[in-house]
Structure formats: structure tokens, C-alpha cells
Amino acid sequence: MRKAYLFSAMAHEGVLRRDGQPYLSHPMNVANILADLKMDDTGIVAGFLHDVVEDNHAVSIEAIKKNFGEEVAGIVDAVTKIEKDIFSDESLTKEEVEVESLRKLILAMIDDIRVIFVKIADRLHNLRTMESMPPEKARKKAQECLQIFAPIANRLGLGKIKNELEDLAFKYAYPEDYEMIKIALQEKRSYSENFIEDIKKQIMELMTANGLKGEISGRVKHLYSIYNKILRQNITVNEVYDYMAFRILVPEERDCYAVMGLIHSKWNLIPGRLKDFISNPKENGYKSLHTSVIGPSGQPFEIQIRTYKMHEEAEEGIAAHWKYKDGKGIDEKDDYIIKFREEIKEIVSQSGSDLASNLNRDLHPKDIYVLTPQGKIIHLPRGSTPLDFAYHIHTEVGNHCAGAKIDGKMVPLKTELKSGQRVEIIKNPSVHPSHDWLDIAFTTRAKSKIKTWLAQNEKILAIERGKEVFERELRRFKKSTKDIEKDPDIQEGLKKAAVPDIDSLYAEIGYGKIDARAFLKRIYAEEEKEEVHIKQGATRKSFPVPVSLGGESDYLFNIAKCCNPVVGDQIKGYFTKGKGLVVHRATCSNIKRLSELFPERTANVSWNEESNENIFEIPLSITVKNRRGVLGDVTSLVSSANADIISCDAKSLEKQGMGEKGIIKLKIVVKNKSHFLKIIDKISQVEGVVSISRNAP
Ligand code: MN
């Protein structure tokens, strides 16, 4: 640590922070916060060094590795990269760039959990010293904190850090709202101070008289939580009455319940506000009793009651876990970390452009509390539906969820649940998930279970979909759907199409491999001879497209020519007659329009894995300054990067009055997005290249 401190001092020598402090003050403070979090030596050393590579270009990651070892270098590298990740791909929208950098950040974090801690400590100290940052930049950083870092701190149970991050960030993210609440609370200050003192005294007397020991503290709630209440309940700041909260710490768990009993015997409780997080801890391990009561002169206030140990865990979260573990600090095998990592991975893998909001929603659940018919309390994030409830109870309950009752009344599955409701799920073994459930479910967990089922049972769905299409076409031919499989003409048709039975036919139709109308025409309209079976190889490219629909790759997939997606792009599928599932970029204007018109024909498809063959065509327009050899430079670069060029066209723009500029149109074939981005990066470095664009979807 001493060495890291000196190394950092030398690397940042002569550099000042915006507030005029020597730069070294920042890494020192970050290291200090990490030490408070009981981080291990490696983490603290990385804290000292986290900015040296970025700040002093003479220092390399290699140098850090040599001096401080691989682990420290790994953390510093991740933290540095996250900050510096600037995308040169002009075809990406601003939104896509943000999602992509967020994804990278999150993935780097789960690689080594200490990256998160260094990042959180870094952000916390930056917030503490944000005064001198230009307001616009401060606002952006602060909003990012509220959306990503505070929820992560919360998920890790770092209650104290989470509150500080929120209150500091709130001030910069929404300065006017912050001021408004601050002023309103200041006006009530002498009233609340007196009130708090008075109530503390009364509780203490009550406890002493009943032989209970403990500590009581009272405070005005933190500003950001008051702000959220205002937003949520759509009220003004003067309508927030319960802005004061008390905390009672006692030695034993049974004391918690005893104190709660005393409180309720003295003041009236507010119905629906009593929460027992001791017998039902929150997901992040938080334990406490919460209740709200109406105090003297009608003033409501909240009380949290917990043991000293529960309190320590609530404030320090994960750090409290490894604190007593022979001083070694972080334990990668800690259940807490393992669970957290799995959860994050699941969110990242299930998210597209909604990554930020999914993280925010799933990590920072504004809990609601509903009851099972047996009276068990279930915590769910706000926005959950009965379907989320069903999947929370058990995967099987979710998979056969046919309907739901709230407080005894049947409700649609998409109904949003509210705290205190009693929820009952109606099960039916013949009911199963469908694609539209993905829109009903709110939690990533339920969505993920639905996707898993869809992946494993895609054939059943294909049969259902195929049957529906087939029966519709039958009516066109004025045939009854009754006992259709016994129709000798159909039997003959099945034989010709080399399909064993009617269900297989439905499946083939559902998968888009057989066109139902062409099949029926061949049977019922002799004169029209049309090829029934679409040969896979004929319409596919020379390689199978590495896409799957809910894990099922057995469809006929095709790449849309309008937007040319490549592995790594966000994509959507659309059932096109005779072409199977055509895969578009999610941002493609065609798919947006089509999916509005025919939502039932769109499907959420995903890439299987990184493809290792050059199969993705991407048309590029490269604007260059006219220079001898620029075309040759660009094309040889593409070839040397192992991509193929299938067409090339170049012209000068001089005639269009564009001066010395020219445009090169290339159609290149690449393996995947990172391959593509690498090529773009290389091309952009060629002398004379002005801009590169991938044709807009
Ligand atoms: Mn920093």
C-alpha cells in the first residue's frame, strides 16, 4: 500500500483537480473509502492506482502488472477502460453507444467484484467534490449514479453508501427539485428537532419502564427518499407528512418484537405500513421491523427496529459478511457475491437497449408486498403482475398460470399488483407460456423463465402457430377443418411433402419451412404446380444463420437485406412467407413498421454465439479526401483484417461541389460485430478517411 501510494503520488505529480487540490487527494480518498468497506489489500492498492494510467500516459498497465501484480493490473485496466471507452462506429446511435458501454462496464464488474467497489468509491468521492464540475457534466454523472451505481450499492446491501450516493447525486441530477425539498424541510426544522427529541424521550421511557435496553436515534428522512415519495404519490412537498424516522437498536431479536408491541400500544399504527423484514428479509439480506404510527397532535412518523448486528449488516452489507473472515477481506465464494453475479449476468443476457432500466428496476426494487392465500408475504418490485408472482412462487406455477384472483376477484394477468393484496394463481396443466407473456411479465426473472420454457417447447408453439395458419388457409379453399387429417387428399399431400403426419406439417408451417397455401394449392388446385417445400440451402446463405428463437435454431432464418444485422447487433425476427424468420436489426425502420402492423408475426430472436465464419454482409460508405492510393489502402486493410470484400465502388464528389472528397462504397463480409468494429477502427485510421457509415437501417 505504501508503494502504491508513492507510485500514485509520482504519477499524478503536479496535476491538480478542478477544486485546486492535488490530484493525489482523489486516489487517497478512494482508497480510504475502500478501506472503510473492508476491501482487501489488492482492492485498496487498486484504489490508489485507479487513475494513474488514464492521467499519466507514461504509465502503462504493464508497469502496474510488474510492480503490483496481475490482479491489481486487471482491476485498474477494467476501471480505466470503462472510462475511456469511446466508440468510433458512426453507425451506432447515441443510445446504442450508451447501452454498449454500460454493458461493458457491467461485464467488467462481474469479472472481478472489486472493480465494482473501486468504481463505487471513485464515484462517491467524485460526487463529494462535484461542486467545481460544470453543471451539465455533473448532471449527467449524477443521473448515471442514481440509475446504476446507487442500485448496485443497494443490491450489495451497502445502505450507508447508497444513501450518500443518492443524496449527493440528487443535488446535481435534479438541482431545482433538490432545493425545493431542502427549503421546505428547513422551514420545518425547529419543529422537527423538538418533535424528534420529544419522541426519543418518550420511547426511551417506555422501554426502560418495561425493562428493555437499547439506543434510539431520530432524523429527517433522506431527501432522495422524500423526493421519490412525492413523485410516486403525485403530491407536493408540503403534503409529505411522514418525513421523520426513528431507529431503535436493541440487543436481541425478541427485543425487536417487544419494542414494536410497546410502540403500538402507545400510538396508533397506520394500516399497511407494518413490515416484518426479520422473518422475511429483503433480497439483499436487509433485516428490520418497520412500522409507521400516528404520534402526538396527529404527526405521523416511521420507526425501524432492529438488533445491532442487523444494523451493521444494513449499513455495510456485503462488507459485514467478510469482516470477520480472518481479515482477508473479500471472499469470492461468498454466497452473496455468487448470487449477485448470477443475477447481474441474467439481467445483462436478457436485456437489449433496455439494459439500464432493467438494472435499475431489478437491482433497486421499490418493493411491494403481496400475500399468498396462506398469508405468506412475497416481495416483488413495483410494476409486477400476477405472472411475476406466479413465477416467484414456483416455475411450474408460472408455466401453467391460467389466471389470477386478487382479493378473491378474477383479474387479467397484466394487472399491476399493489401492496397488501392477496394473490391467488389459477393453475391449468394445459396452459403454457406464449410469446406475449414476455410483455406481461415485469421481472427479468419471470421473463427469463418464460424464455427458457419457450426455448424448450418451441415445437409445441410452432405446431400451434402452424395449425392456426393452416386452418385459416383451409377456409380459403372452402374446406372444413373437421377431421382434416383423415382427408385422403391431405394424406397424399403429406406423403409428397415427405412429412410423416399432420402435426409435423403444422410444425413445418410454424417454422416457416412449408408454405400452407402452396401446400393446399398443390392438393386442391391441380393446375397450379408450385414448389411446396422450400429447400433450406437454396434460400439460405452458404452458412446457416446463427440465430435462434428462444433457443430453437430449427427455423428457416434469413438475414434482412434492408439492414444487414451482424452477430452482436440487437435484432428482431419477423415471419415472412416463404423466407421463414427474417432477422432485422432492432433499430431497422422496416421492422418497426412491420411489427406495429403485425405484432403476432414478430419474434424476439437472439444470436446463438459468436460466429467464426465470414457470413455477414455489411455495406459501408466511406467518405475520403481524394488522395492517390486511399482506395488501395482501405481495401488491403479490410483483407488483412480477414474480412472479405464482395463489391467495391468509388467515385469522386468533386462534381457535386464537394471539393476534394470522394466516396468509397464497399460491401464487406465479416464474422461478427467486434470483427466489424475492429475493421471500422482500422479504416478510420487510414490517412484521408473522413467518415465511415454503415447504411442506416
Ligand atoms: Mn477516479
XYZ file of C-alpha atoms and ligand atoms in Angstrom:
698
model
C 0.000 0.000 0.000
C 2.825 2.336 0.803
C 4.350 1.563 -2.554
C 1.032 2.147 -4.306
C 0.655 5.451 -2.528
C 4.116 6.596 -3.635
C 3.570 5.314 -7.159
C 0.299 7.214 -7.366
C 1.893 10.364 -5.927
C 4.581 10.271 -8.585
C 2.196 9.524 -11.449
C -0.136 12.381 -10.521
C 2.634 14.786 -9.562
C 1.923 18.377 -10.496
C -1.655 17.620 -11.535
C -4.449 19.478 -9.801
C -8.109 18.622 -9.512
C -10.781 21.080 -10.548
C -11.145 22.257 -6.977
C -7.436 23.099 -6.805
C -6.500 20.116 -4.627
C -3.508 17.999 -5.672
C -4.815 15.126 -7.783
C -3.392 12.645 -5.276
C -6.149 13.618 -2.848
C -8.629 11.754 -5.049
C -6.979 8.306 -5.156
C -6.193 8.654 -1.437
C -9.820 9.265 -0.635
C -10.921 6.436 -2.879
C -8.504 4.087 -1.117
C -9.865 5.358 2.178
C -13.473 4.605 1.236
C -12.393 1.140 0.108
C -10.677 0.587 3.452
C -13.911 1.595 5.214
C -15.671 -1.000 3.105
C -13.236 -3.607 4.462
C -11.855 -4.177 0.993
C -8.786 -6.441 0.751
C -5.223 -5.196 0.110
C -5.485 -5.766 -3.631
C -8.644 -3.675 -3.825
C -7.183 -0.833 -1.781
C -3.961 -0.829 -3.824
C -6.082 -0.687 -6.984
C -7.914 2.269 -5.429
C -4.648 4.176 -5.081
C -3.764 3.391 -8.671
C -7.144 3.539 -10.392
C -6.485 6.772 -12.296
C -2.744 6.623 -12.965
C -2.950 5.067 -16.438
C -5.604 7.479 -17.575
C -3.935 10.506 -16.071
C -0.314 9.808 -16.911
C 0.237 8.283 -20.310
C 3.803 7.364 -19.432
C 2.399 4.751 -17.049
C 1.204 1.549 -18.667
C -0.851 -1.350 -17.436
C 2.298 -3.403 -17.957
C 4.134 -1.239 -15.437
C 1.347 -1.786 -12.925
C 1.455 -5.506 -13.518
C 5.213 -5.560 -12.982
C 5.040 -3.579 -9.770
C 1.788 -4.735 -8.220
C 0.870 -7.999 -9.874
C -1.744 -9.251 -12.251
C -4.839 -8.783 -10.074
C -4.229 -5.118 -9.345
C -3.425 -4.501 -13.016
C -6.644 -6.255 -14.029
C -8.791 -4.027 -11.831
C -7.023 -0.828 -12.902
C -7.311 -1.851 -16.540
C -11.049 -2.501 -16.240
C -11.692 0.780 -14.421
C -9.606 2.708 -16.980
C -11.226 1.060 -19.996
C -14.703 1.702 -18.717
C -13.999 5.412 -18.577
C -12.182 5.627 -21.859
C -14.425 3.536 -23.978
C -15.160 5.787 -26.886
C -16.857 4.255 -29.847
C -15.791 5.212 -33.320
C -18.594 3.358 -35.028
C -20.664 6.101 -36.550
C -23.428 3.736 -37.489
C -24.322 3.312 -33.842
C -26.855 5.725 -32.477
C -26.019 7.610 -29.325
C -28.387 5.351 -27.468
C -26.691 2.215 -28.787
C -23.295 3.538 -27.732
C -24.580 4.160 -24.232
C -26.091 0.722 -23.929
C -22.939 -0.858 -25.274
C -20.638 0.960 -22.863
C -22.948 0.169 -19.980
C -22.904 -3.494 -20.950
C -19.100 -3.462 -20.999
C -18.998 -1.768 -17.651
C -21.298 -4.292 -16.063
C -19.480 -7.256 -17.561
C -16.104 -5.944 -16.367
C -17.633 -5.560 -12.936
C -18.760 -9.125 -12.629
C -15.402 -10.416 -13.786
C -13.831 -9.167 -10.590
C -16.239 -7.899 -7.959
C -13.594 -5.464 -6.706
C -13.994 -3.465 -9.916
C -17.456 -2.507 -8.648
C -16.123 -1.382 -5.304
C -13.360 0.723 -6.839
C -15.883 2.227 -9.242
C -18.393 2.966 -6.493
C -15.703 4.512 -4.282
C -14.471 6.557 -7.250
C -17.972 7.848 -7.983
C -18.662 8.570 -4.340
C -15.597 10.738 -3.926
C -16.230 12.483 -7.239
C -19.736 13.299 -6.031
C -18.398 14.624 -2.752
C -16.214 17.021 -4.728
C -18.535 17.766 -7.625
C -19.015 21.432 -6.727
C -16.463 22.553 -9.307
C -17.682 20.433 -12.196
C -19.619 22.187 -14.984
C -23.366 21.701 -14.231
C -24.224 19.786 -17.418
C -21.452 17.269 -16.927
C -22.255 16.976 -13.240
C -25.898 16.336 -14.060
C -25.054 13.504 -16.441
C -22.678 11.824 -13.996
C -25.139 12.232 -11.165
C -28.017 10.731 -13.129
C -25.843 7.782 -14.030
C -25.161 7.349 -10.332
C -28.846 7.319 -9.478
C -29.643 4.903 -12.241
C -26.775 2.442 -11.978
C -24.415 2.839 -9.066
C -26.868 3.510 -6.241
C -28.952 0.441 -7.187
C -25.818 -1.691 -7.306
C -24.741 -0.410 -3.893
C -28.239 -1.168 -2.652
C -28.161 -4.673 -4.074
C -24.886 -5.284 -2.291
C -26.542 -4.079 0.897
C -24.242 -1.050 1.254
C -27.030 1.010 2.811
C -24.883 3.846 4.053
C -23.065 4.325 0.751
C -26.296 4.024 -1.198
C -27.920 6.813 0.824
C -24.936 9.088 0.446
C -24.701 8.418 -3.305
C -28.393 9.175 -3.689
C -28.475 12.378 -1.712
C -25.322 13.758 -3.310
C -26.357 12.735 -6.805
C -29.880 14.043 -6.318
C -28.483 17.512 -5.730
C -26.689 17.564 -9.092
C -29.125 15.477 -11.111
C -32.243 17.491 -10.250
C -30.962 20.718 -8.677
C -34.297 22.588 -8.630
C -36.214 19.746 -7.014
C -33.428 19.269 -4.534
C -33.508 22.924 -3.488
C -37.284 22.885 -3.197
C -37.306 19.937 -0.793
C -34.365 21.247 1.161
C -36.019 24.610 1.718
C -39.336 23.050 2.687
C -37.612 20.891 5.282
C -35.581 23.807 6.605
C -38.765 25.699 7.308
C -39.950 22.843 9.493
C -36.578 22.404 11.108
C -37.112 23.680 14.638
C -40.455 21.891 14.766
C -38.926 18.584 13.678
C -35.950 18.903 16.006
C -38.220 19.374 19.001
C -40.513 16.615 17.864
C -37.648 14.168 17.421
C -36.226 14.928 20.876
C -39.652 14.533 22.454
C -40.434 11.194 20.795
C -36.981 9.815 21.567
C -37.534 10.596 25.219
C -40.964 9.010 25.241
C -39.748 5.816 23.594
C -36.810 5.571 25.967
C -39.089 5.936 28.994
C -41.412 3.327 27.574
C -38.577 0.858 27.049
C -36.953 1.457 30.441
C -40.279 1.039 32.218
C -40.554 -2.376 30.545
C -37.015 -3.473 31.259
C -35.737 -3.119 27.684
C -32.362 -1.681 26.763
C -31.336 -0.082 23.516
C -30.414 3.036 21.567
C -32.721 5.422 19.767
C -31.899 7.850 17.021
C -34.215 10.145 15.113
C -33.745 12.041 11.887
C -35.454 13.664 8.982
C -35.568 11.069 6.193
C -33.060 11.388 3.424
C -34.007 13.829 0.705
C -33.992 11.439 -2.175
C -36.481 9.113 -0.494
C -38.794 12.067 0.175
C -38.430 13.062 -3.458
C -39.390 9.578 -4.606
C -42.426 9.656 -2.388
C -43.518 12.943 -3.954
C -43.112 11.512 -7.438
C -44.779 8.232 -6.609
C -47.803 9.626 -4.830
C -48.014 12.687 -7.019
C -48.177 15.073 -4.075
C -46.479 18.357 -3.214
C -43.666 18.648 -0.747
C -45.996 20.211 1.841
C -48.211 17.162 1.656
C -45.422 14.872 2.819
C -46.191 14.371 6.482
C -44.174 11.336 7.448
C -40.741 12.755 6.809
C -39.326 11.821 10.183
C -37.963 8.426 11.071
C -36.642 6.791 14.214
C -34.344 3.877 14.580
C -34.236 1.695 17.648
C -31.317 -0.661 18.120
C -31.686 -3.483 20.619
C -29.517 -6.438 21.664
C -31.775 -9.360 20.770
C -34.195 -10.275 18.023
C -37.011 -10.903 20.527
C -36.465 -7.362 21.865
C -37.389 -6.058 18.414
C -40.862 -7.541 18.645
C -41.231 -6.484 22.280
C -40.413 -2.874 21.438
C -42.781 -2.939 18.489
C -45.575 -4.135 20.779
C -44.917 -1.261 23.173
C -44.916 1.288 20.352
C -48.230 0.005 19.025
C -49.776 0.103 22.476
C -48.830 3.759 22.823
C -49.583 5.110 19.335
C -51.983 4.011 16.620
C -50.329 2.220 13.755
C -51.019 3.210 10.162
C -52.570 0.160 8.474
C -50.489 -1.496 5.774
C -47.241 0.050 6.944
C -46.107 -2.687 9.286
C -43.394 -4.742 7.614
C -41.551 -7.636 9.133
C -38.261 -7.864 7.280
C -36.875 -10.045 10.058
C -38.947 -13.101 9.190
C -38.977 -12.047 5.507
C -35.628 -10.392 4.778
C -35.267 -8.314 1.630
C -33.393 -9.811 -1.293
C -30.215 -8.004 -0.334
C -30.349 -9.543 3.124
C -31.799 -6.493 4.858
C -33.467 -7.315 8.179
C -35.528 -4.956 10.313
C -39.034 -4.250 11.549
C -40.712 -1.200 10.047
C -43.852 0.460 11.251
C -45.485 3.847 10.975
C -47.656 5.358 13.662
C -49.660 8.493 14.299
C -47.884 10.436 17.007
C -48.952 13.308 19.262
C -51.030 16.017 17.513
C -51.555 13.711 14.545
C -47.974 13.814 13.331
C -47.106 10.511 11.610
C -43.616 9.063 11.812
C -41.782 5.881 10.901
C -39.895 3.554 13.198
C -37.321 0.948 12.293
C -36.434 -1.588 14.935
C -33.508 -3.963 14.636
C -30.625 -5.544 16.514
C -27.134 -4.074 16.499
C -25.980 -6.887 14.254
C -28.805 -6.368 11.756
C -27.947 -2.695 11.734
C -24.330 -3.326 10.954
C -25.344 -5.546 8.052
C -27.817 -2.984 6.784
C -25.152 -0.306 6.711
C -22.211 -2.327 5.470
C -23.940 -5.086 3.556
C -21.571 -7.447 1.924
C -18.638 -5.902 3.772
C -20.123 -7.001 7.098
C -20.062 -10.557 5.760
C -16.372 -10.819 5.199
C -15.314 -8.574 8.009
C -14.662 -11.383 10.449
C -13.128 -13.747 7.960
C -9.517 -13.798 9.222
C -9.002 -10.244 7.996
C -8.601 -11.437 4.433
C -11.369 -9.260 3.153
C -13.284 -10.111 0.031
C -14.320 -13.704 -0.412
C -15.190 -14.576 -3.987
C -17.025 -17.675 -2.832
C -19.338 -15.730 -0.574
C -22.935 -16.769 -1.405
C -23.790 -13.135 -1.544
C -21.308 -12.453 -4.335
C -22.185 -15.589 -6.239
C -25.863 -14.718 -6.176
C -25.234 -11.114 -7.135
C -23.071 -12.123 -10.055
C -25.635 -14.595 -11.364
C -28.343 -12.024 -11.092
C -26.358 -9.402 -12.996
C -25.403 -11.889 -15.680
C -29.023 -12.829 -16.132
C -30.075 -9.207 -16.458
C -27.326 -8.454 -18.969
C -28.104 -11.506 -21.072
C -31.835 -10.810 -21.080
C -31.570 -7.122 -21.918
C -31.194 -5.156 -25.082
C -31.487 -1.430 -25.300
C -33.441 -1.634 -22.034
C -30.356 -2.672 -20.059
C -30.177 0.459 -17.924
C -33.831 0.375 -16.951
C -33.728 -3.370 -16.287
C -30.749 -2.942 -13.988
C -32.436 -0.093 -12.247
C -35.672 -1.982 -11.847
C -34.264 -5.307 -10.762
C -31.477 -4.088 -8.521
C -33.322 -1.306 -6.826
C -36.720 -2.808 -6.355
C -39.193 -0.436 -4.882
C -40.731 -3.357 -3.107
C -44.376 -4.093 -2.919
C -45.683 -6.754 -0.586
C -48.396 -9.183 -1.506
C -49.740 -12.208 0.271
C -50.181 -15.799 -0.791
C -53.561 -17.428 0.023
C -51.734 -18.971 3.013
C -50.765 -15.478 4.214
C -47.071 -15.702 3.360
C -45.524 -12.339 2.426
C -43.901 -12.084 -1.007
C -41.713 -9.116 -2.005
C -41.817 -8.031 -5.625
C -40.632 -4.946 -7.460
C -43.241 -2.286 -8.150
C -44.786 -2.956 -11.561
C -45.029 -6.722 -11.045
C -48.057 -8.626 -12.316
C -49.695 -11.881 -11.171
C -47.451 -13.634 -13.672
C -44.370 -12.396 -11.815
C -45.970 -13.542 -8.594
C -46.648 -16.998 -10.098
C -43.047 -17.386 -11.255
C -41.811 -16.163 -7.906
C -43.760 -18.946 -6.162
C -42.505 -21.687 -8.447
C -41.532 -22.100 -12.078
C -44.273 -24.709 -12.535
C -46.903 -22.355 -11.130
C -45.750 -19.739 -13.605
C -45.648 -22.097 -16.561
C -49.251 -23.197 -16.036
C -50.674 -19.905 -14.887
C -54.146 -19.712 -16.390
C -55.477 -16.762 -14.443
C -55.291 -14.871 -11.188
C -57.501 -13.685 -8.384
C -56.707 -10.577 -6.403
C -58.537 -10.420 -3.080
C -60.880 -13.085 -4.398
C -61.711 -11.431 -7.713
C -60.589 -12.633 -11.124
C -58.275 -10.140 -12.829
C -56.404 -10.061 -16.147
C -52.837 -11.356 -15.915
C -51.434 -7.983 -16.828
C -52.924 -6.272 -13.751
C -50.312 -4.437 -11.716
C -50.076 -5.694 -8.142
C -50.336 -3.391 -5.156
C -49.051 -3.795 -1.629
C -51.241 -5.734 0.740
C -53.204 -7.623 -1.909
C -53.841 -11.321 -1.546
C -52.966 -13.058 -4.795
C -54.124 -16.472 -5.883
C -52.968 -18.165 -9.075
C -55.326 -20.412 -11.022
C -53.343 -23.275 -12.488
C -54.254 -25.288 -15.506
C -51.897 -28.001 -16.770
C -52.910 -27.421 -20.382
C -51.967 -23.738 -20.233
C -48.392 -22.841 -21.078
C -46.264 -19.746 -21.796
C -46.544 -17.888 -25.067
C -44.523 -15.075 -26.593
C -46.960 -12.421 -25.425
C -46.261 -13.392 -21.799
C -42.909 -11.679 -22.228
C -44.783 -8.389 -22.378
C -46.935 -9.196 -19.358
C -44.104 -10.278 -17.081
C -42.228 -7.437 -15.436
C -39.310 -9.018 -13.623
C -36.283 -10.224 -15.512
C -36.573 -13.441 -13.522
C -40.057 -14.265 -14.844
C -39.088 -13.228 -18.359
C -36.085 -15.483 -18.204
C -38.202 -18.471 -17.066
C -40.674 -17.816 -19.855
C -37.885 -17.653 -22.402
C -36.464 -20.896 -21.107
C -39.820 -22.615 -21.482
C -40.314 -21.185 -24.957
C -36.867 -22.404 -25.930
C -37.543 -25.916 -24.687
C -41.011 -26.116 -26.163
C -40.652 -24.230 -29.382
C -42.016 -27.197 -31.313
C -45.323 -27.113 -29.449
C -45.637 -23.429 -30.255
C -44.697 -23.987 -33.877
C -47.400 -26.656 -34.141
C -49.987 -24.328 -32.626
C -49.000 -21.469 -34.871
C -48.810 -23.721 -37.935
C -52.214 -25.221 -37.214
C -53.745 -21.801 -36.940
C -52.298 -20.699 -40.280
C -53.234 -23.987 -41.936
C -56.851 -23.832 -40.769
C -57.168 -20.265 -41.943
C -55.888 -21.258 -45.377
C -58.230 -24.242 -45.418
C -61.196 -21.935 -45.093
C -59.901 -20.065 -48.113
C -60.205 -23.314 -50.038
C -63.683 -23.756 -48.530
C -62.674 -26.918 -46.714
C -63.895 -27.877 -43.286
C -61.238 -28.115 -40.597
C -63.008 -31.069 -39.017
C -61.148 -34.397 -39.260
C -58.925 -32.812 -41.857
C -56.087 -35.251 -41.219
C -58.330 -38.076 -42.483
C -58.865 -36.362 -45.828
C -57.196 -38.654 -48.427
C -56.006 -35.633 -50.432
C -54.238 -34.287 -47.387
C -52.725 -37.717 -46.714
C -51.404 -37.729 -50.257
C -50.051 -34.197 -49.818
C -48.226 -35.197 -46.646
C -46.592 -38.078 -48.467
C -45.471 -35.830 -51.322
C -44.062 -33.268 -48.956
C -42.262 -36.086 -47.088
C -43.903 -35.141 -43.784
C -44.913 -38.099 -41.553
C -48.089 -36.706 -40.013
C -50.309 -33.671 -39.716
C -48.600 -32.344 -36.549
C -45.257 -32.399 -38.322
C -46.871 -30.484 -41.154
C -48.122 -27.889 -38.670
C -44.656 -27.671 -37.174
C -43.072 -27.158 -40.596
C -45.598 -24.430 -41.342
C -44.988 -22.895 -37.932
C -41.251 -22.917 -38.532
C -41.806 -21.216 -41.865
C -40.408 -24.106 -43.884
C -43.619 -25.046 -45.604
C -45.999 -22.532 -47.045
C -49.528 -23.601 -46.099
C -51.229 -22.007 -49.073
C -48.820 -23.523 -51.595
C -49.291 -26.898 -49.922
C -53.077 -26.673 -50.255
C -52.934 -25.324 -53.784
C -50.952 -28.346 -54.825
C -53.638 -30.619 -53.418
C -56.784 -28.782 -54.327
C -55.819 -26.863 -57.439
C -54.100 -29.365 -59.718
C -53.262 -26.904 -62.447
C -51.033 -24.802 -60.234
C -47.801 -26.642 -59.660
C -45.770 -24.812 -57.136
C -42.752 -25.920 -55.234
C -44.059 -26.757 -51.809
C -41.001 -27.409 -49.794
C -38.642 -24.504 -49.582
C -35.223 -26.016 -49.725
C -33.146 -24.795 -46.859
C -29.893 -24.499 -48.738
C -31.411 -22.634 -51.637
C -32.629 -19.620 -49.757
C -30.074 -19.695 -47.026
C -26.650 -18.267 -47.386
C -23.823 -20.730 -47.705
C -23.650 -20.851 -43.908
C -26.563 -21.284 -41.546
C -27.501 -18.043 -39.871
C -26.525 -18.348 -36.200
C -29.824 -17.194 -34.791
C -32.326 -18.831 -32.529
C -35.842 -18.142 -31.404
C -35.947 -18.869 -27.724
C -33.016 -21.254 -28.071
C -34.530 -23.065 -31.067
C -32.388 -22.930 -34.187
C -34.542 -25.196 -36.271
C -36.307 -22.393 -38.104
C -35.502 -21.196 -41.537
C -33.672 -17.966 -40.800
C -32.688 -15.269 -43.227
C -30.778 -12.048 -42.850
C -32.740 -8.945 -43.831
C -31.237 -7.152 -46.787
C -32.506 -3.770 -45.704
C -30.393 -3.502 -42.576
C -27.871 -6.389 -42.664
C -27.567 -7.261 -38.976
C -24.441 -8.935 -37.708
C -23.751 -11.008 -34.578
C -23.633 -8.505 -31.769
C -26.365 -6.221 -33.108
C -29.678 -6.040 -31.303
C -32.093 -7.957 -33.504
C -35.741 -8.832 -34.028
C -37.293 -11.550 -36.136
C -40.242 -11.355 -38.486
C -42.075 -14.324 -40.020
C -42.080 -13.732 -43.750
C -43.905 -16.121 -46.004
C -41.533 -18.465 -47.750
C -38.494 -16.938 -46.082
C -39.070 -18.151 -42.568
C -37.844 -15.837 -39.882
C -36.152 -12.823 -41.344
C -33.726 -11.222 -38.932
C -33.582 -7.432 -38.809
C -31.616 -5.009 -36.701
C -33.845 -3.899 -33.832
C -33.425 -0.313 -34.982
C -34.477 -1.058 -38.582
C -37.325 1.166 -39.685
C -38.875 -1.686 -41.686
C -39.157 -3.999 -38.712
C -40.505 -1.178 -36.578
C -43.259 -0.552 -39.073
C -43.968 -4.252 -39.674
C -44.107 -5.090 -36.004
C -46.655 -2.366 -35.444
C -48.792 -3.735 -38.251
C -48.360 -7.420 -37.484
C -47.187 -7.822 -33.889
C -48.091 -11.527 -33.969
C -45.535 -12.144 -36.689
C -42.640 -10.585 -34.841
C -40.493 -12.630 -32.512
C -37.668 -11.947 -30.134
C -34.732 -13.753 -31.633
C -31.196 -13.899 -30.384
C -27.779 -14.729 -31.728
C -26.530 -18.163 -30.854
C -22.904 -17.366 -30.253
C -20.052 -15.606 -31.891
C -19.870 -16.885 -35.423
C -16.473 -17.751 -36.745
C -17.180 -17.587 -40.428
C -17.401 -14.529 -42.592
C -21.129 -14.559 -43.284
C -22.412 -11.092 -42.599
C -22.586 -8.645 -45.446
C -22.331 -5.034 -44.450
C -22.492 -2.195 -46.944
C -20.263 0.722 -45.988
C -19.936 4.248 -47.307
C -16.562 5.760 -46.646
C -16.000 9.422 -47.305
C -12.368 10.211 -48.091
C -10.212 13.101 -49.129
C -9.065 12.396 -52.669
C -5.597 11.016 -52.294
C -3.691 8.660 -54.505
C -3.803 5.172 -53.090
C -6.501 5.718 -50.499
C -8.764 3.113 -52.081
C -5.937 0.592 -52.183
C -5.095 1.297 -48.540
C -8.652 0.780 -47.429
C -9.246 -2.438 -49.343
C -5.944 -4.019 -48.396
C -6.701 -3.186 -44.779
C -10.014 -4.964 -44.995
C -8.421 -8.057 -46.497
C -5.603 -8.094 -43.982
C -8.244 -7.993 -41.230
C -9.604 -11.283 -42.628
C -12.809 -9.823 -43.933
C -13.995 -10.346 -47.493
C -14.942 -7.664 -49.964
C -17.751 -8.605 -52.314
C -18.240 -5.326 -54.076
C -16.438 -2.057 -54.324
C -17.271 1.202 -55.970
C -15.543 4.549 -55.714
C -16.342 7.944 -57.068
C -15.210 11.485 -56.689
C -17.617 14.020 -55.289
C -15.910 16.952 -56.987
C -18.744 17.312 -59.450
C -21.232 17.586 -56.634
C -19.260 20.527 -55.348
C -17.784 18.521 -52.507
C -14.287 19.724 -53.287
C -11.558 17.187 -52.850
C -13.758 14.484 -51.434
C -14.615 11.075 -52.729
C -16.792 8.260 -51.610
C -15.958 4.569 -51.467
C -18.796 2.108 -51.321
C -17.753 -1.288 -50.062
C -19.710 -4.383 -49.300
C -17.682 -6.345 -46.791
C -18.340 -9.717 -45.212
C -17.423 -10.135 -41.560
C -17.678 -12.636 -38.730
C -19.390 -10.580 -36.061
C -19.762 -7.145 -34.613
C -16.435 -6.937 -32.821
C -14.743 -8.011 -36.032
C -16.704 -5.301 -37.808
C -15.858 -2.657 -35.217
C -12.190 -3.569 -35.433
C -12.243 -3.065 -39.184
C -14.046 0.251 -38.854
C -11.485 1.333 -36.316
C -8.640 0.434 -38.672
C -10.219 2.110 -41.678
C -10.822 5.275 -39.698
C -7.099 5.486 -39.061
C -6.222 5.445 -42.760
C -4.889 8.811 -43.850
C -7.545 10.716 -45.742
C -10.579 8.873 -44.364
C -13.114 11.447 -43.206
C -16.059 9.377 -42.118
C -17.449 5.882 -42.324
C -21.055 4.932 -42.193
C -22.899 1.665 -42.155
C -26.042 2.012 -44.199
C -28.834 3.168 -41.975
C -31.458 0.555 -41.210
Mn -11.114 8.436 -10.247
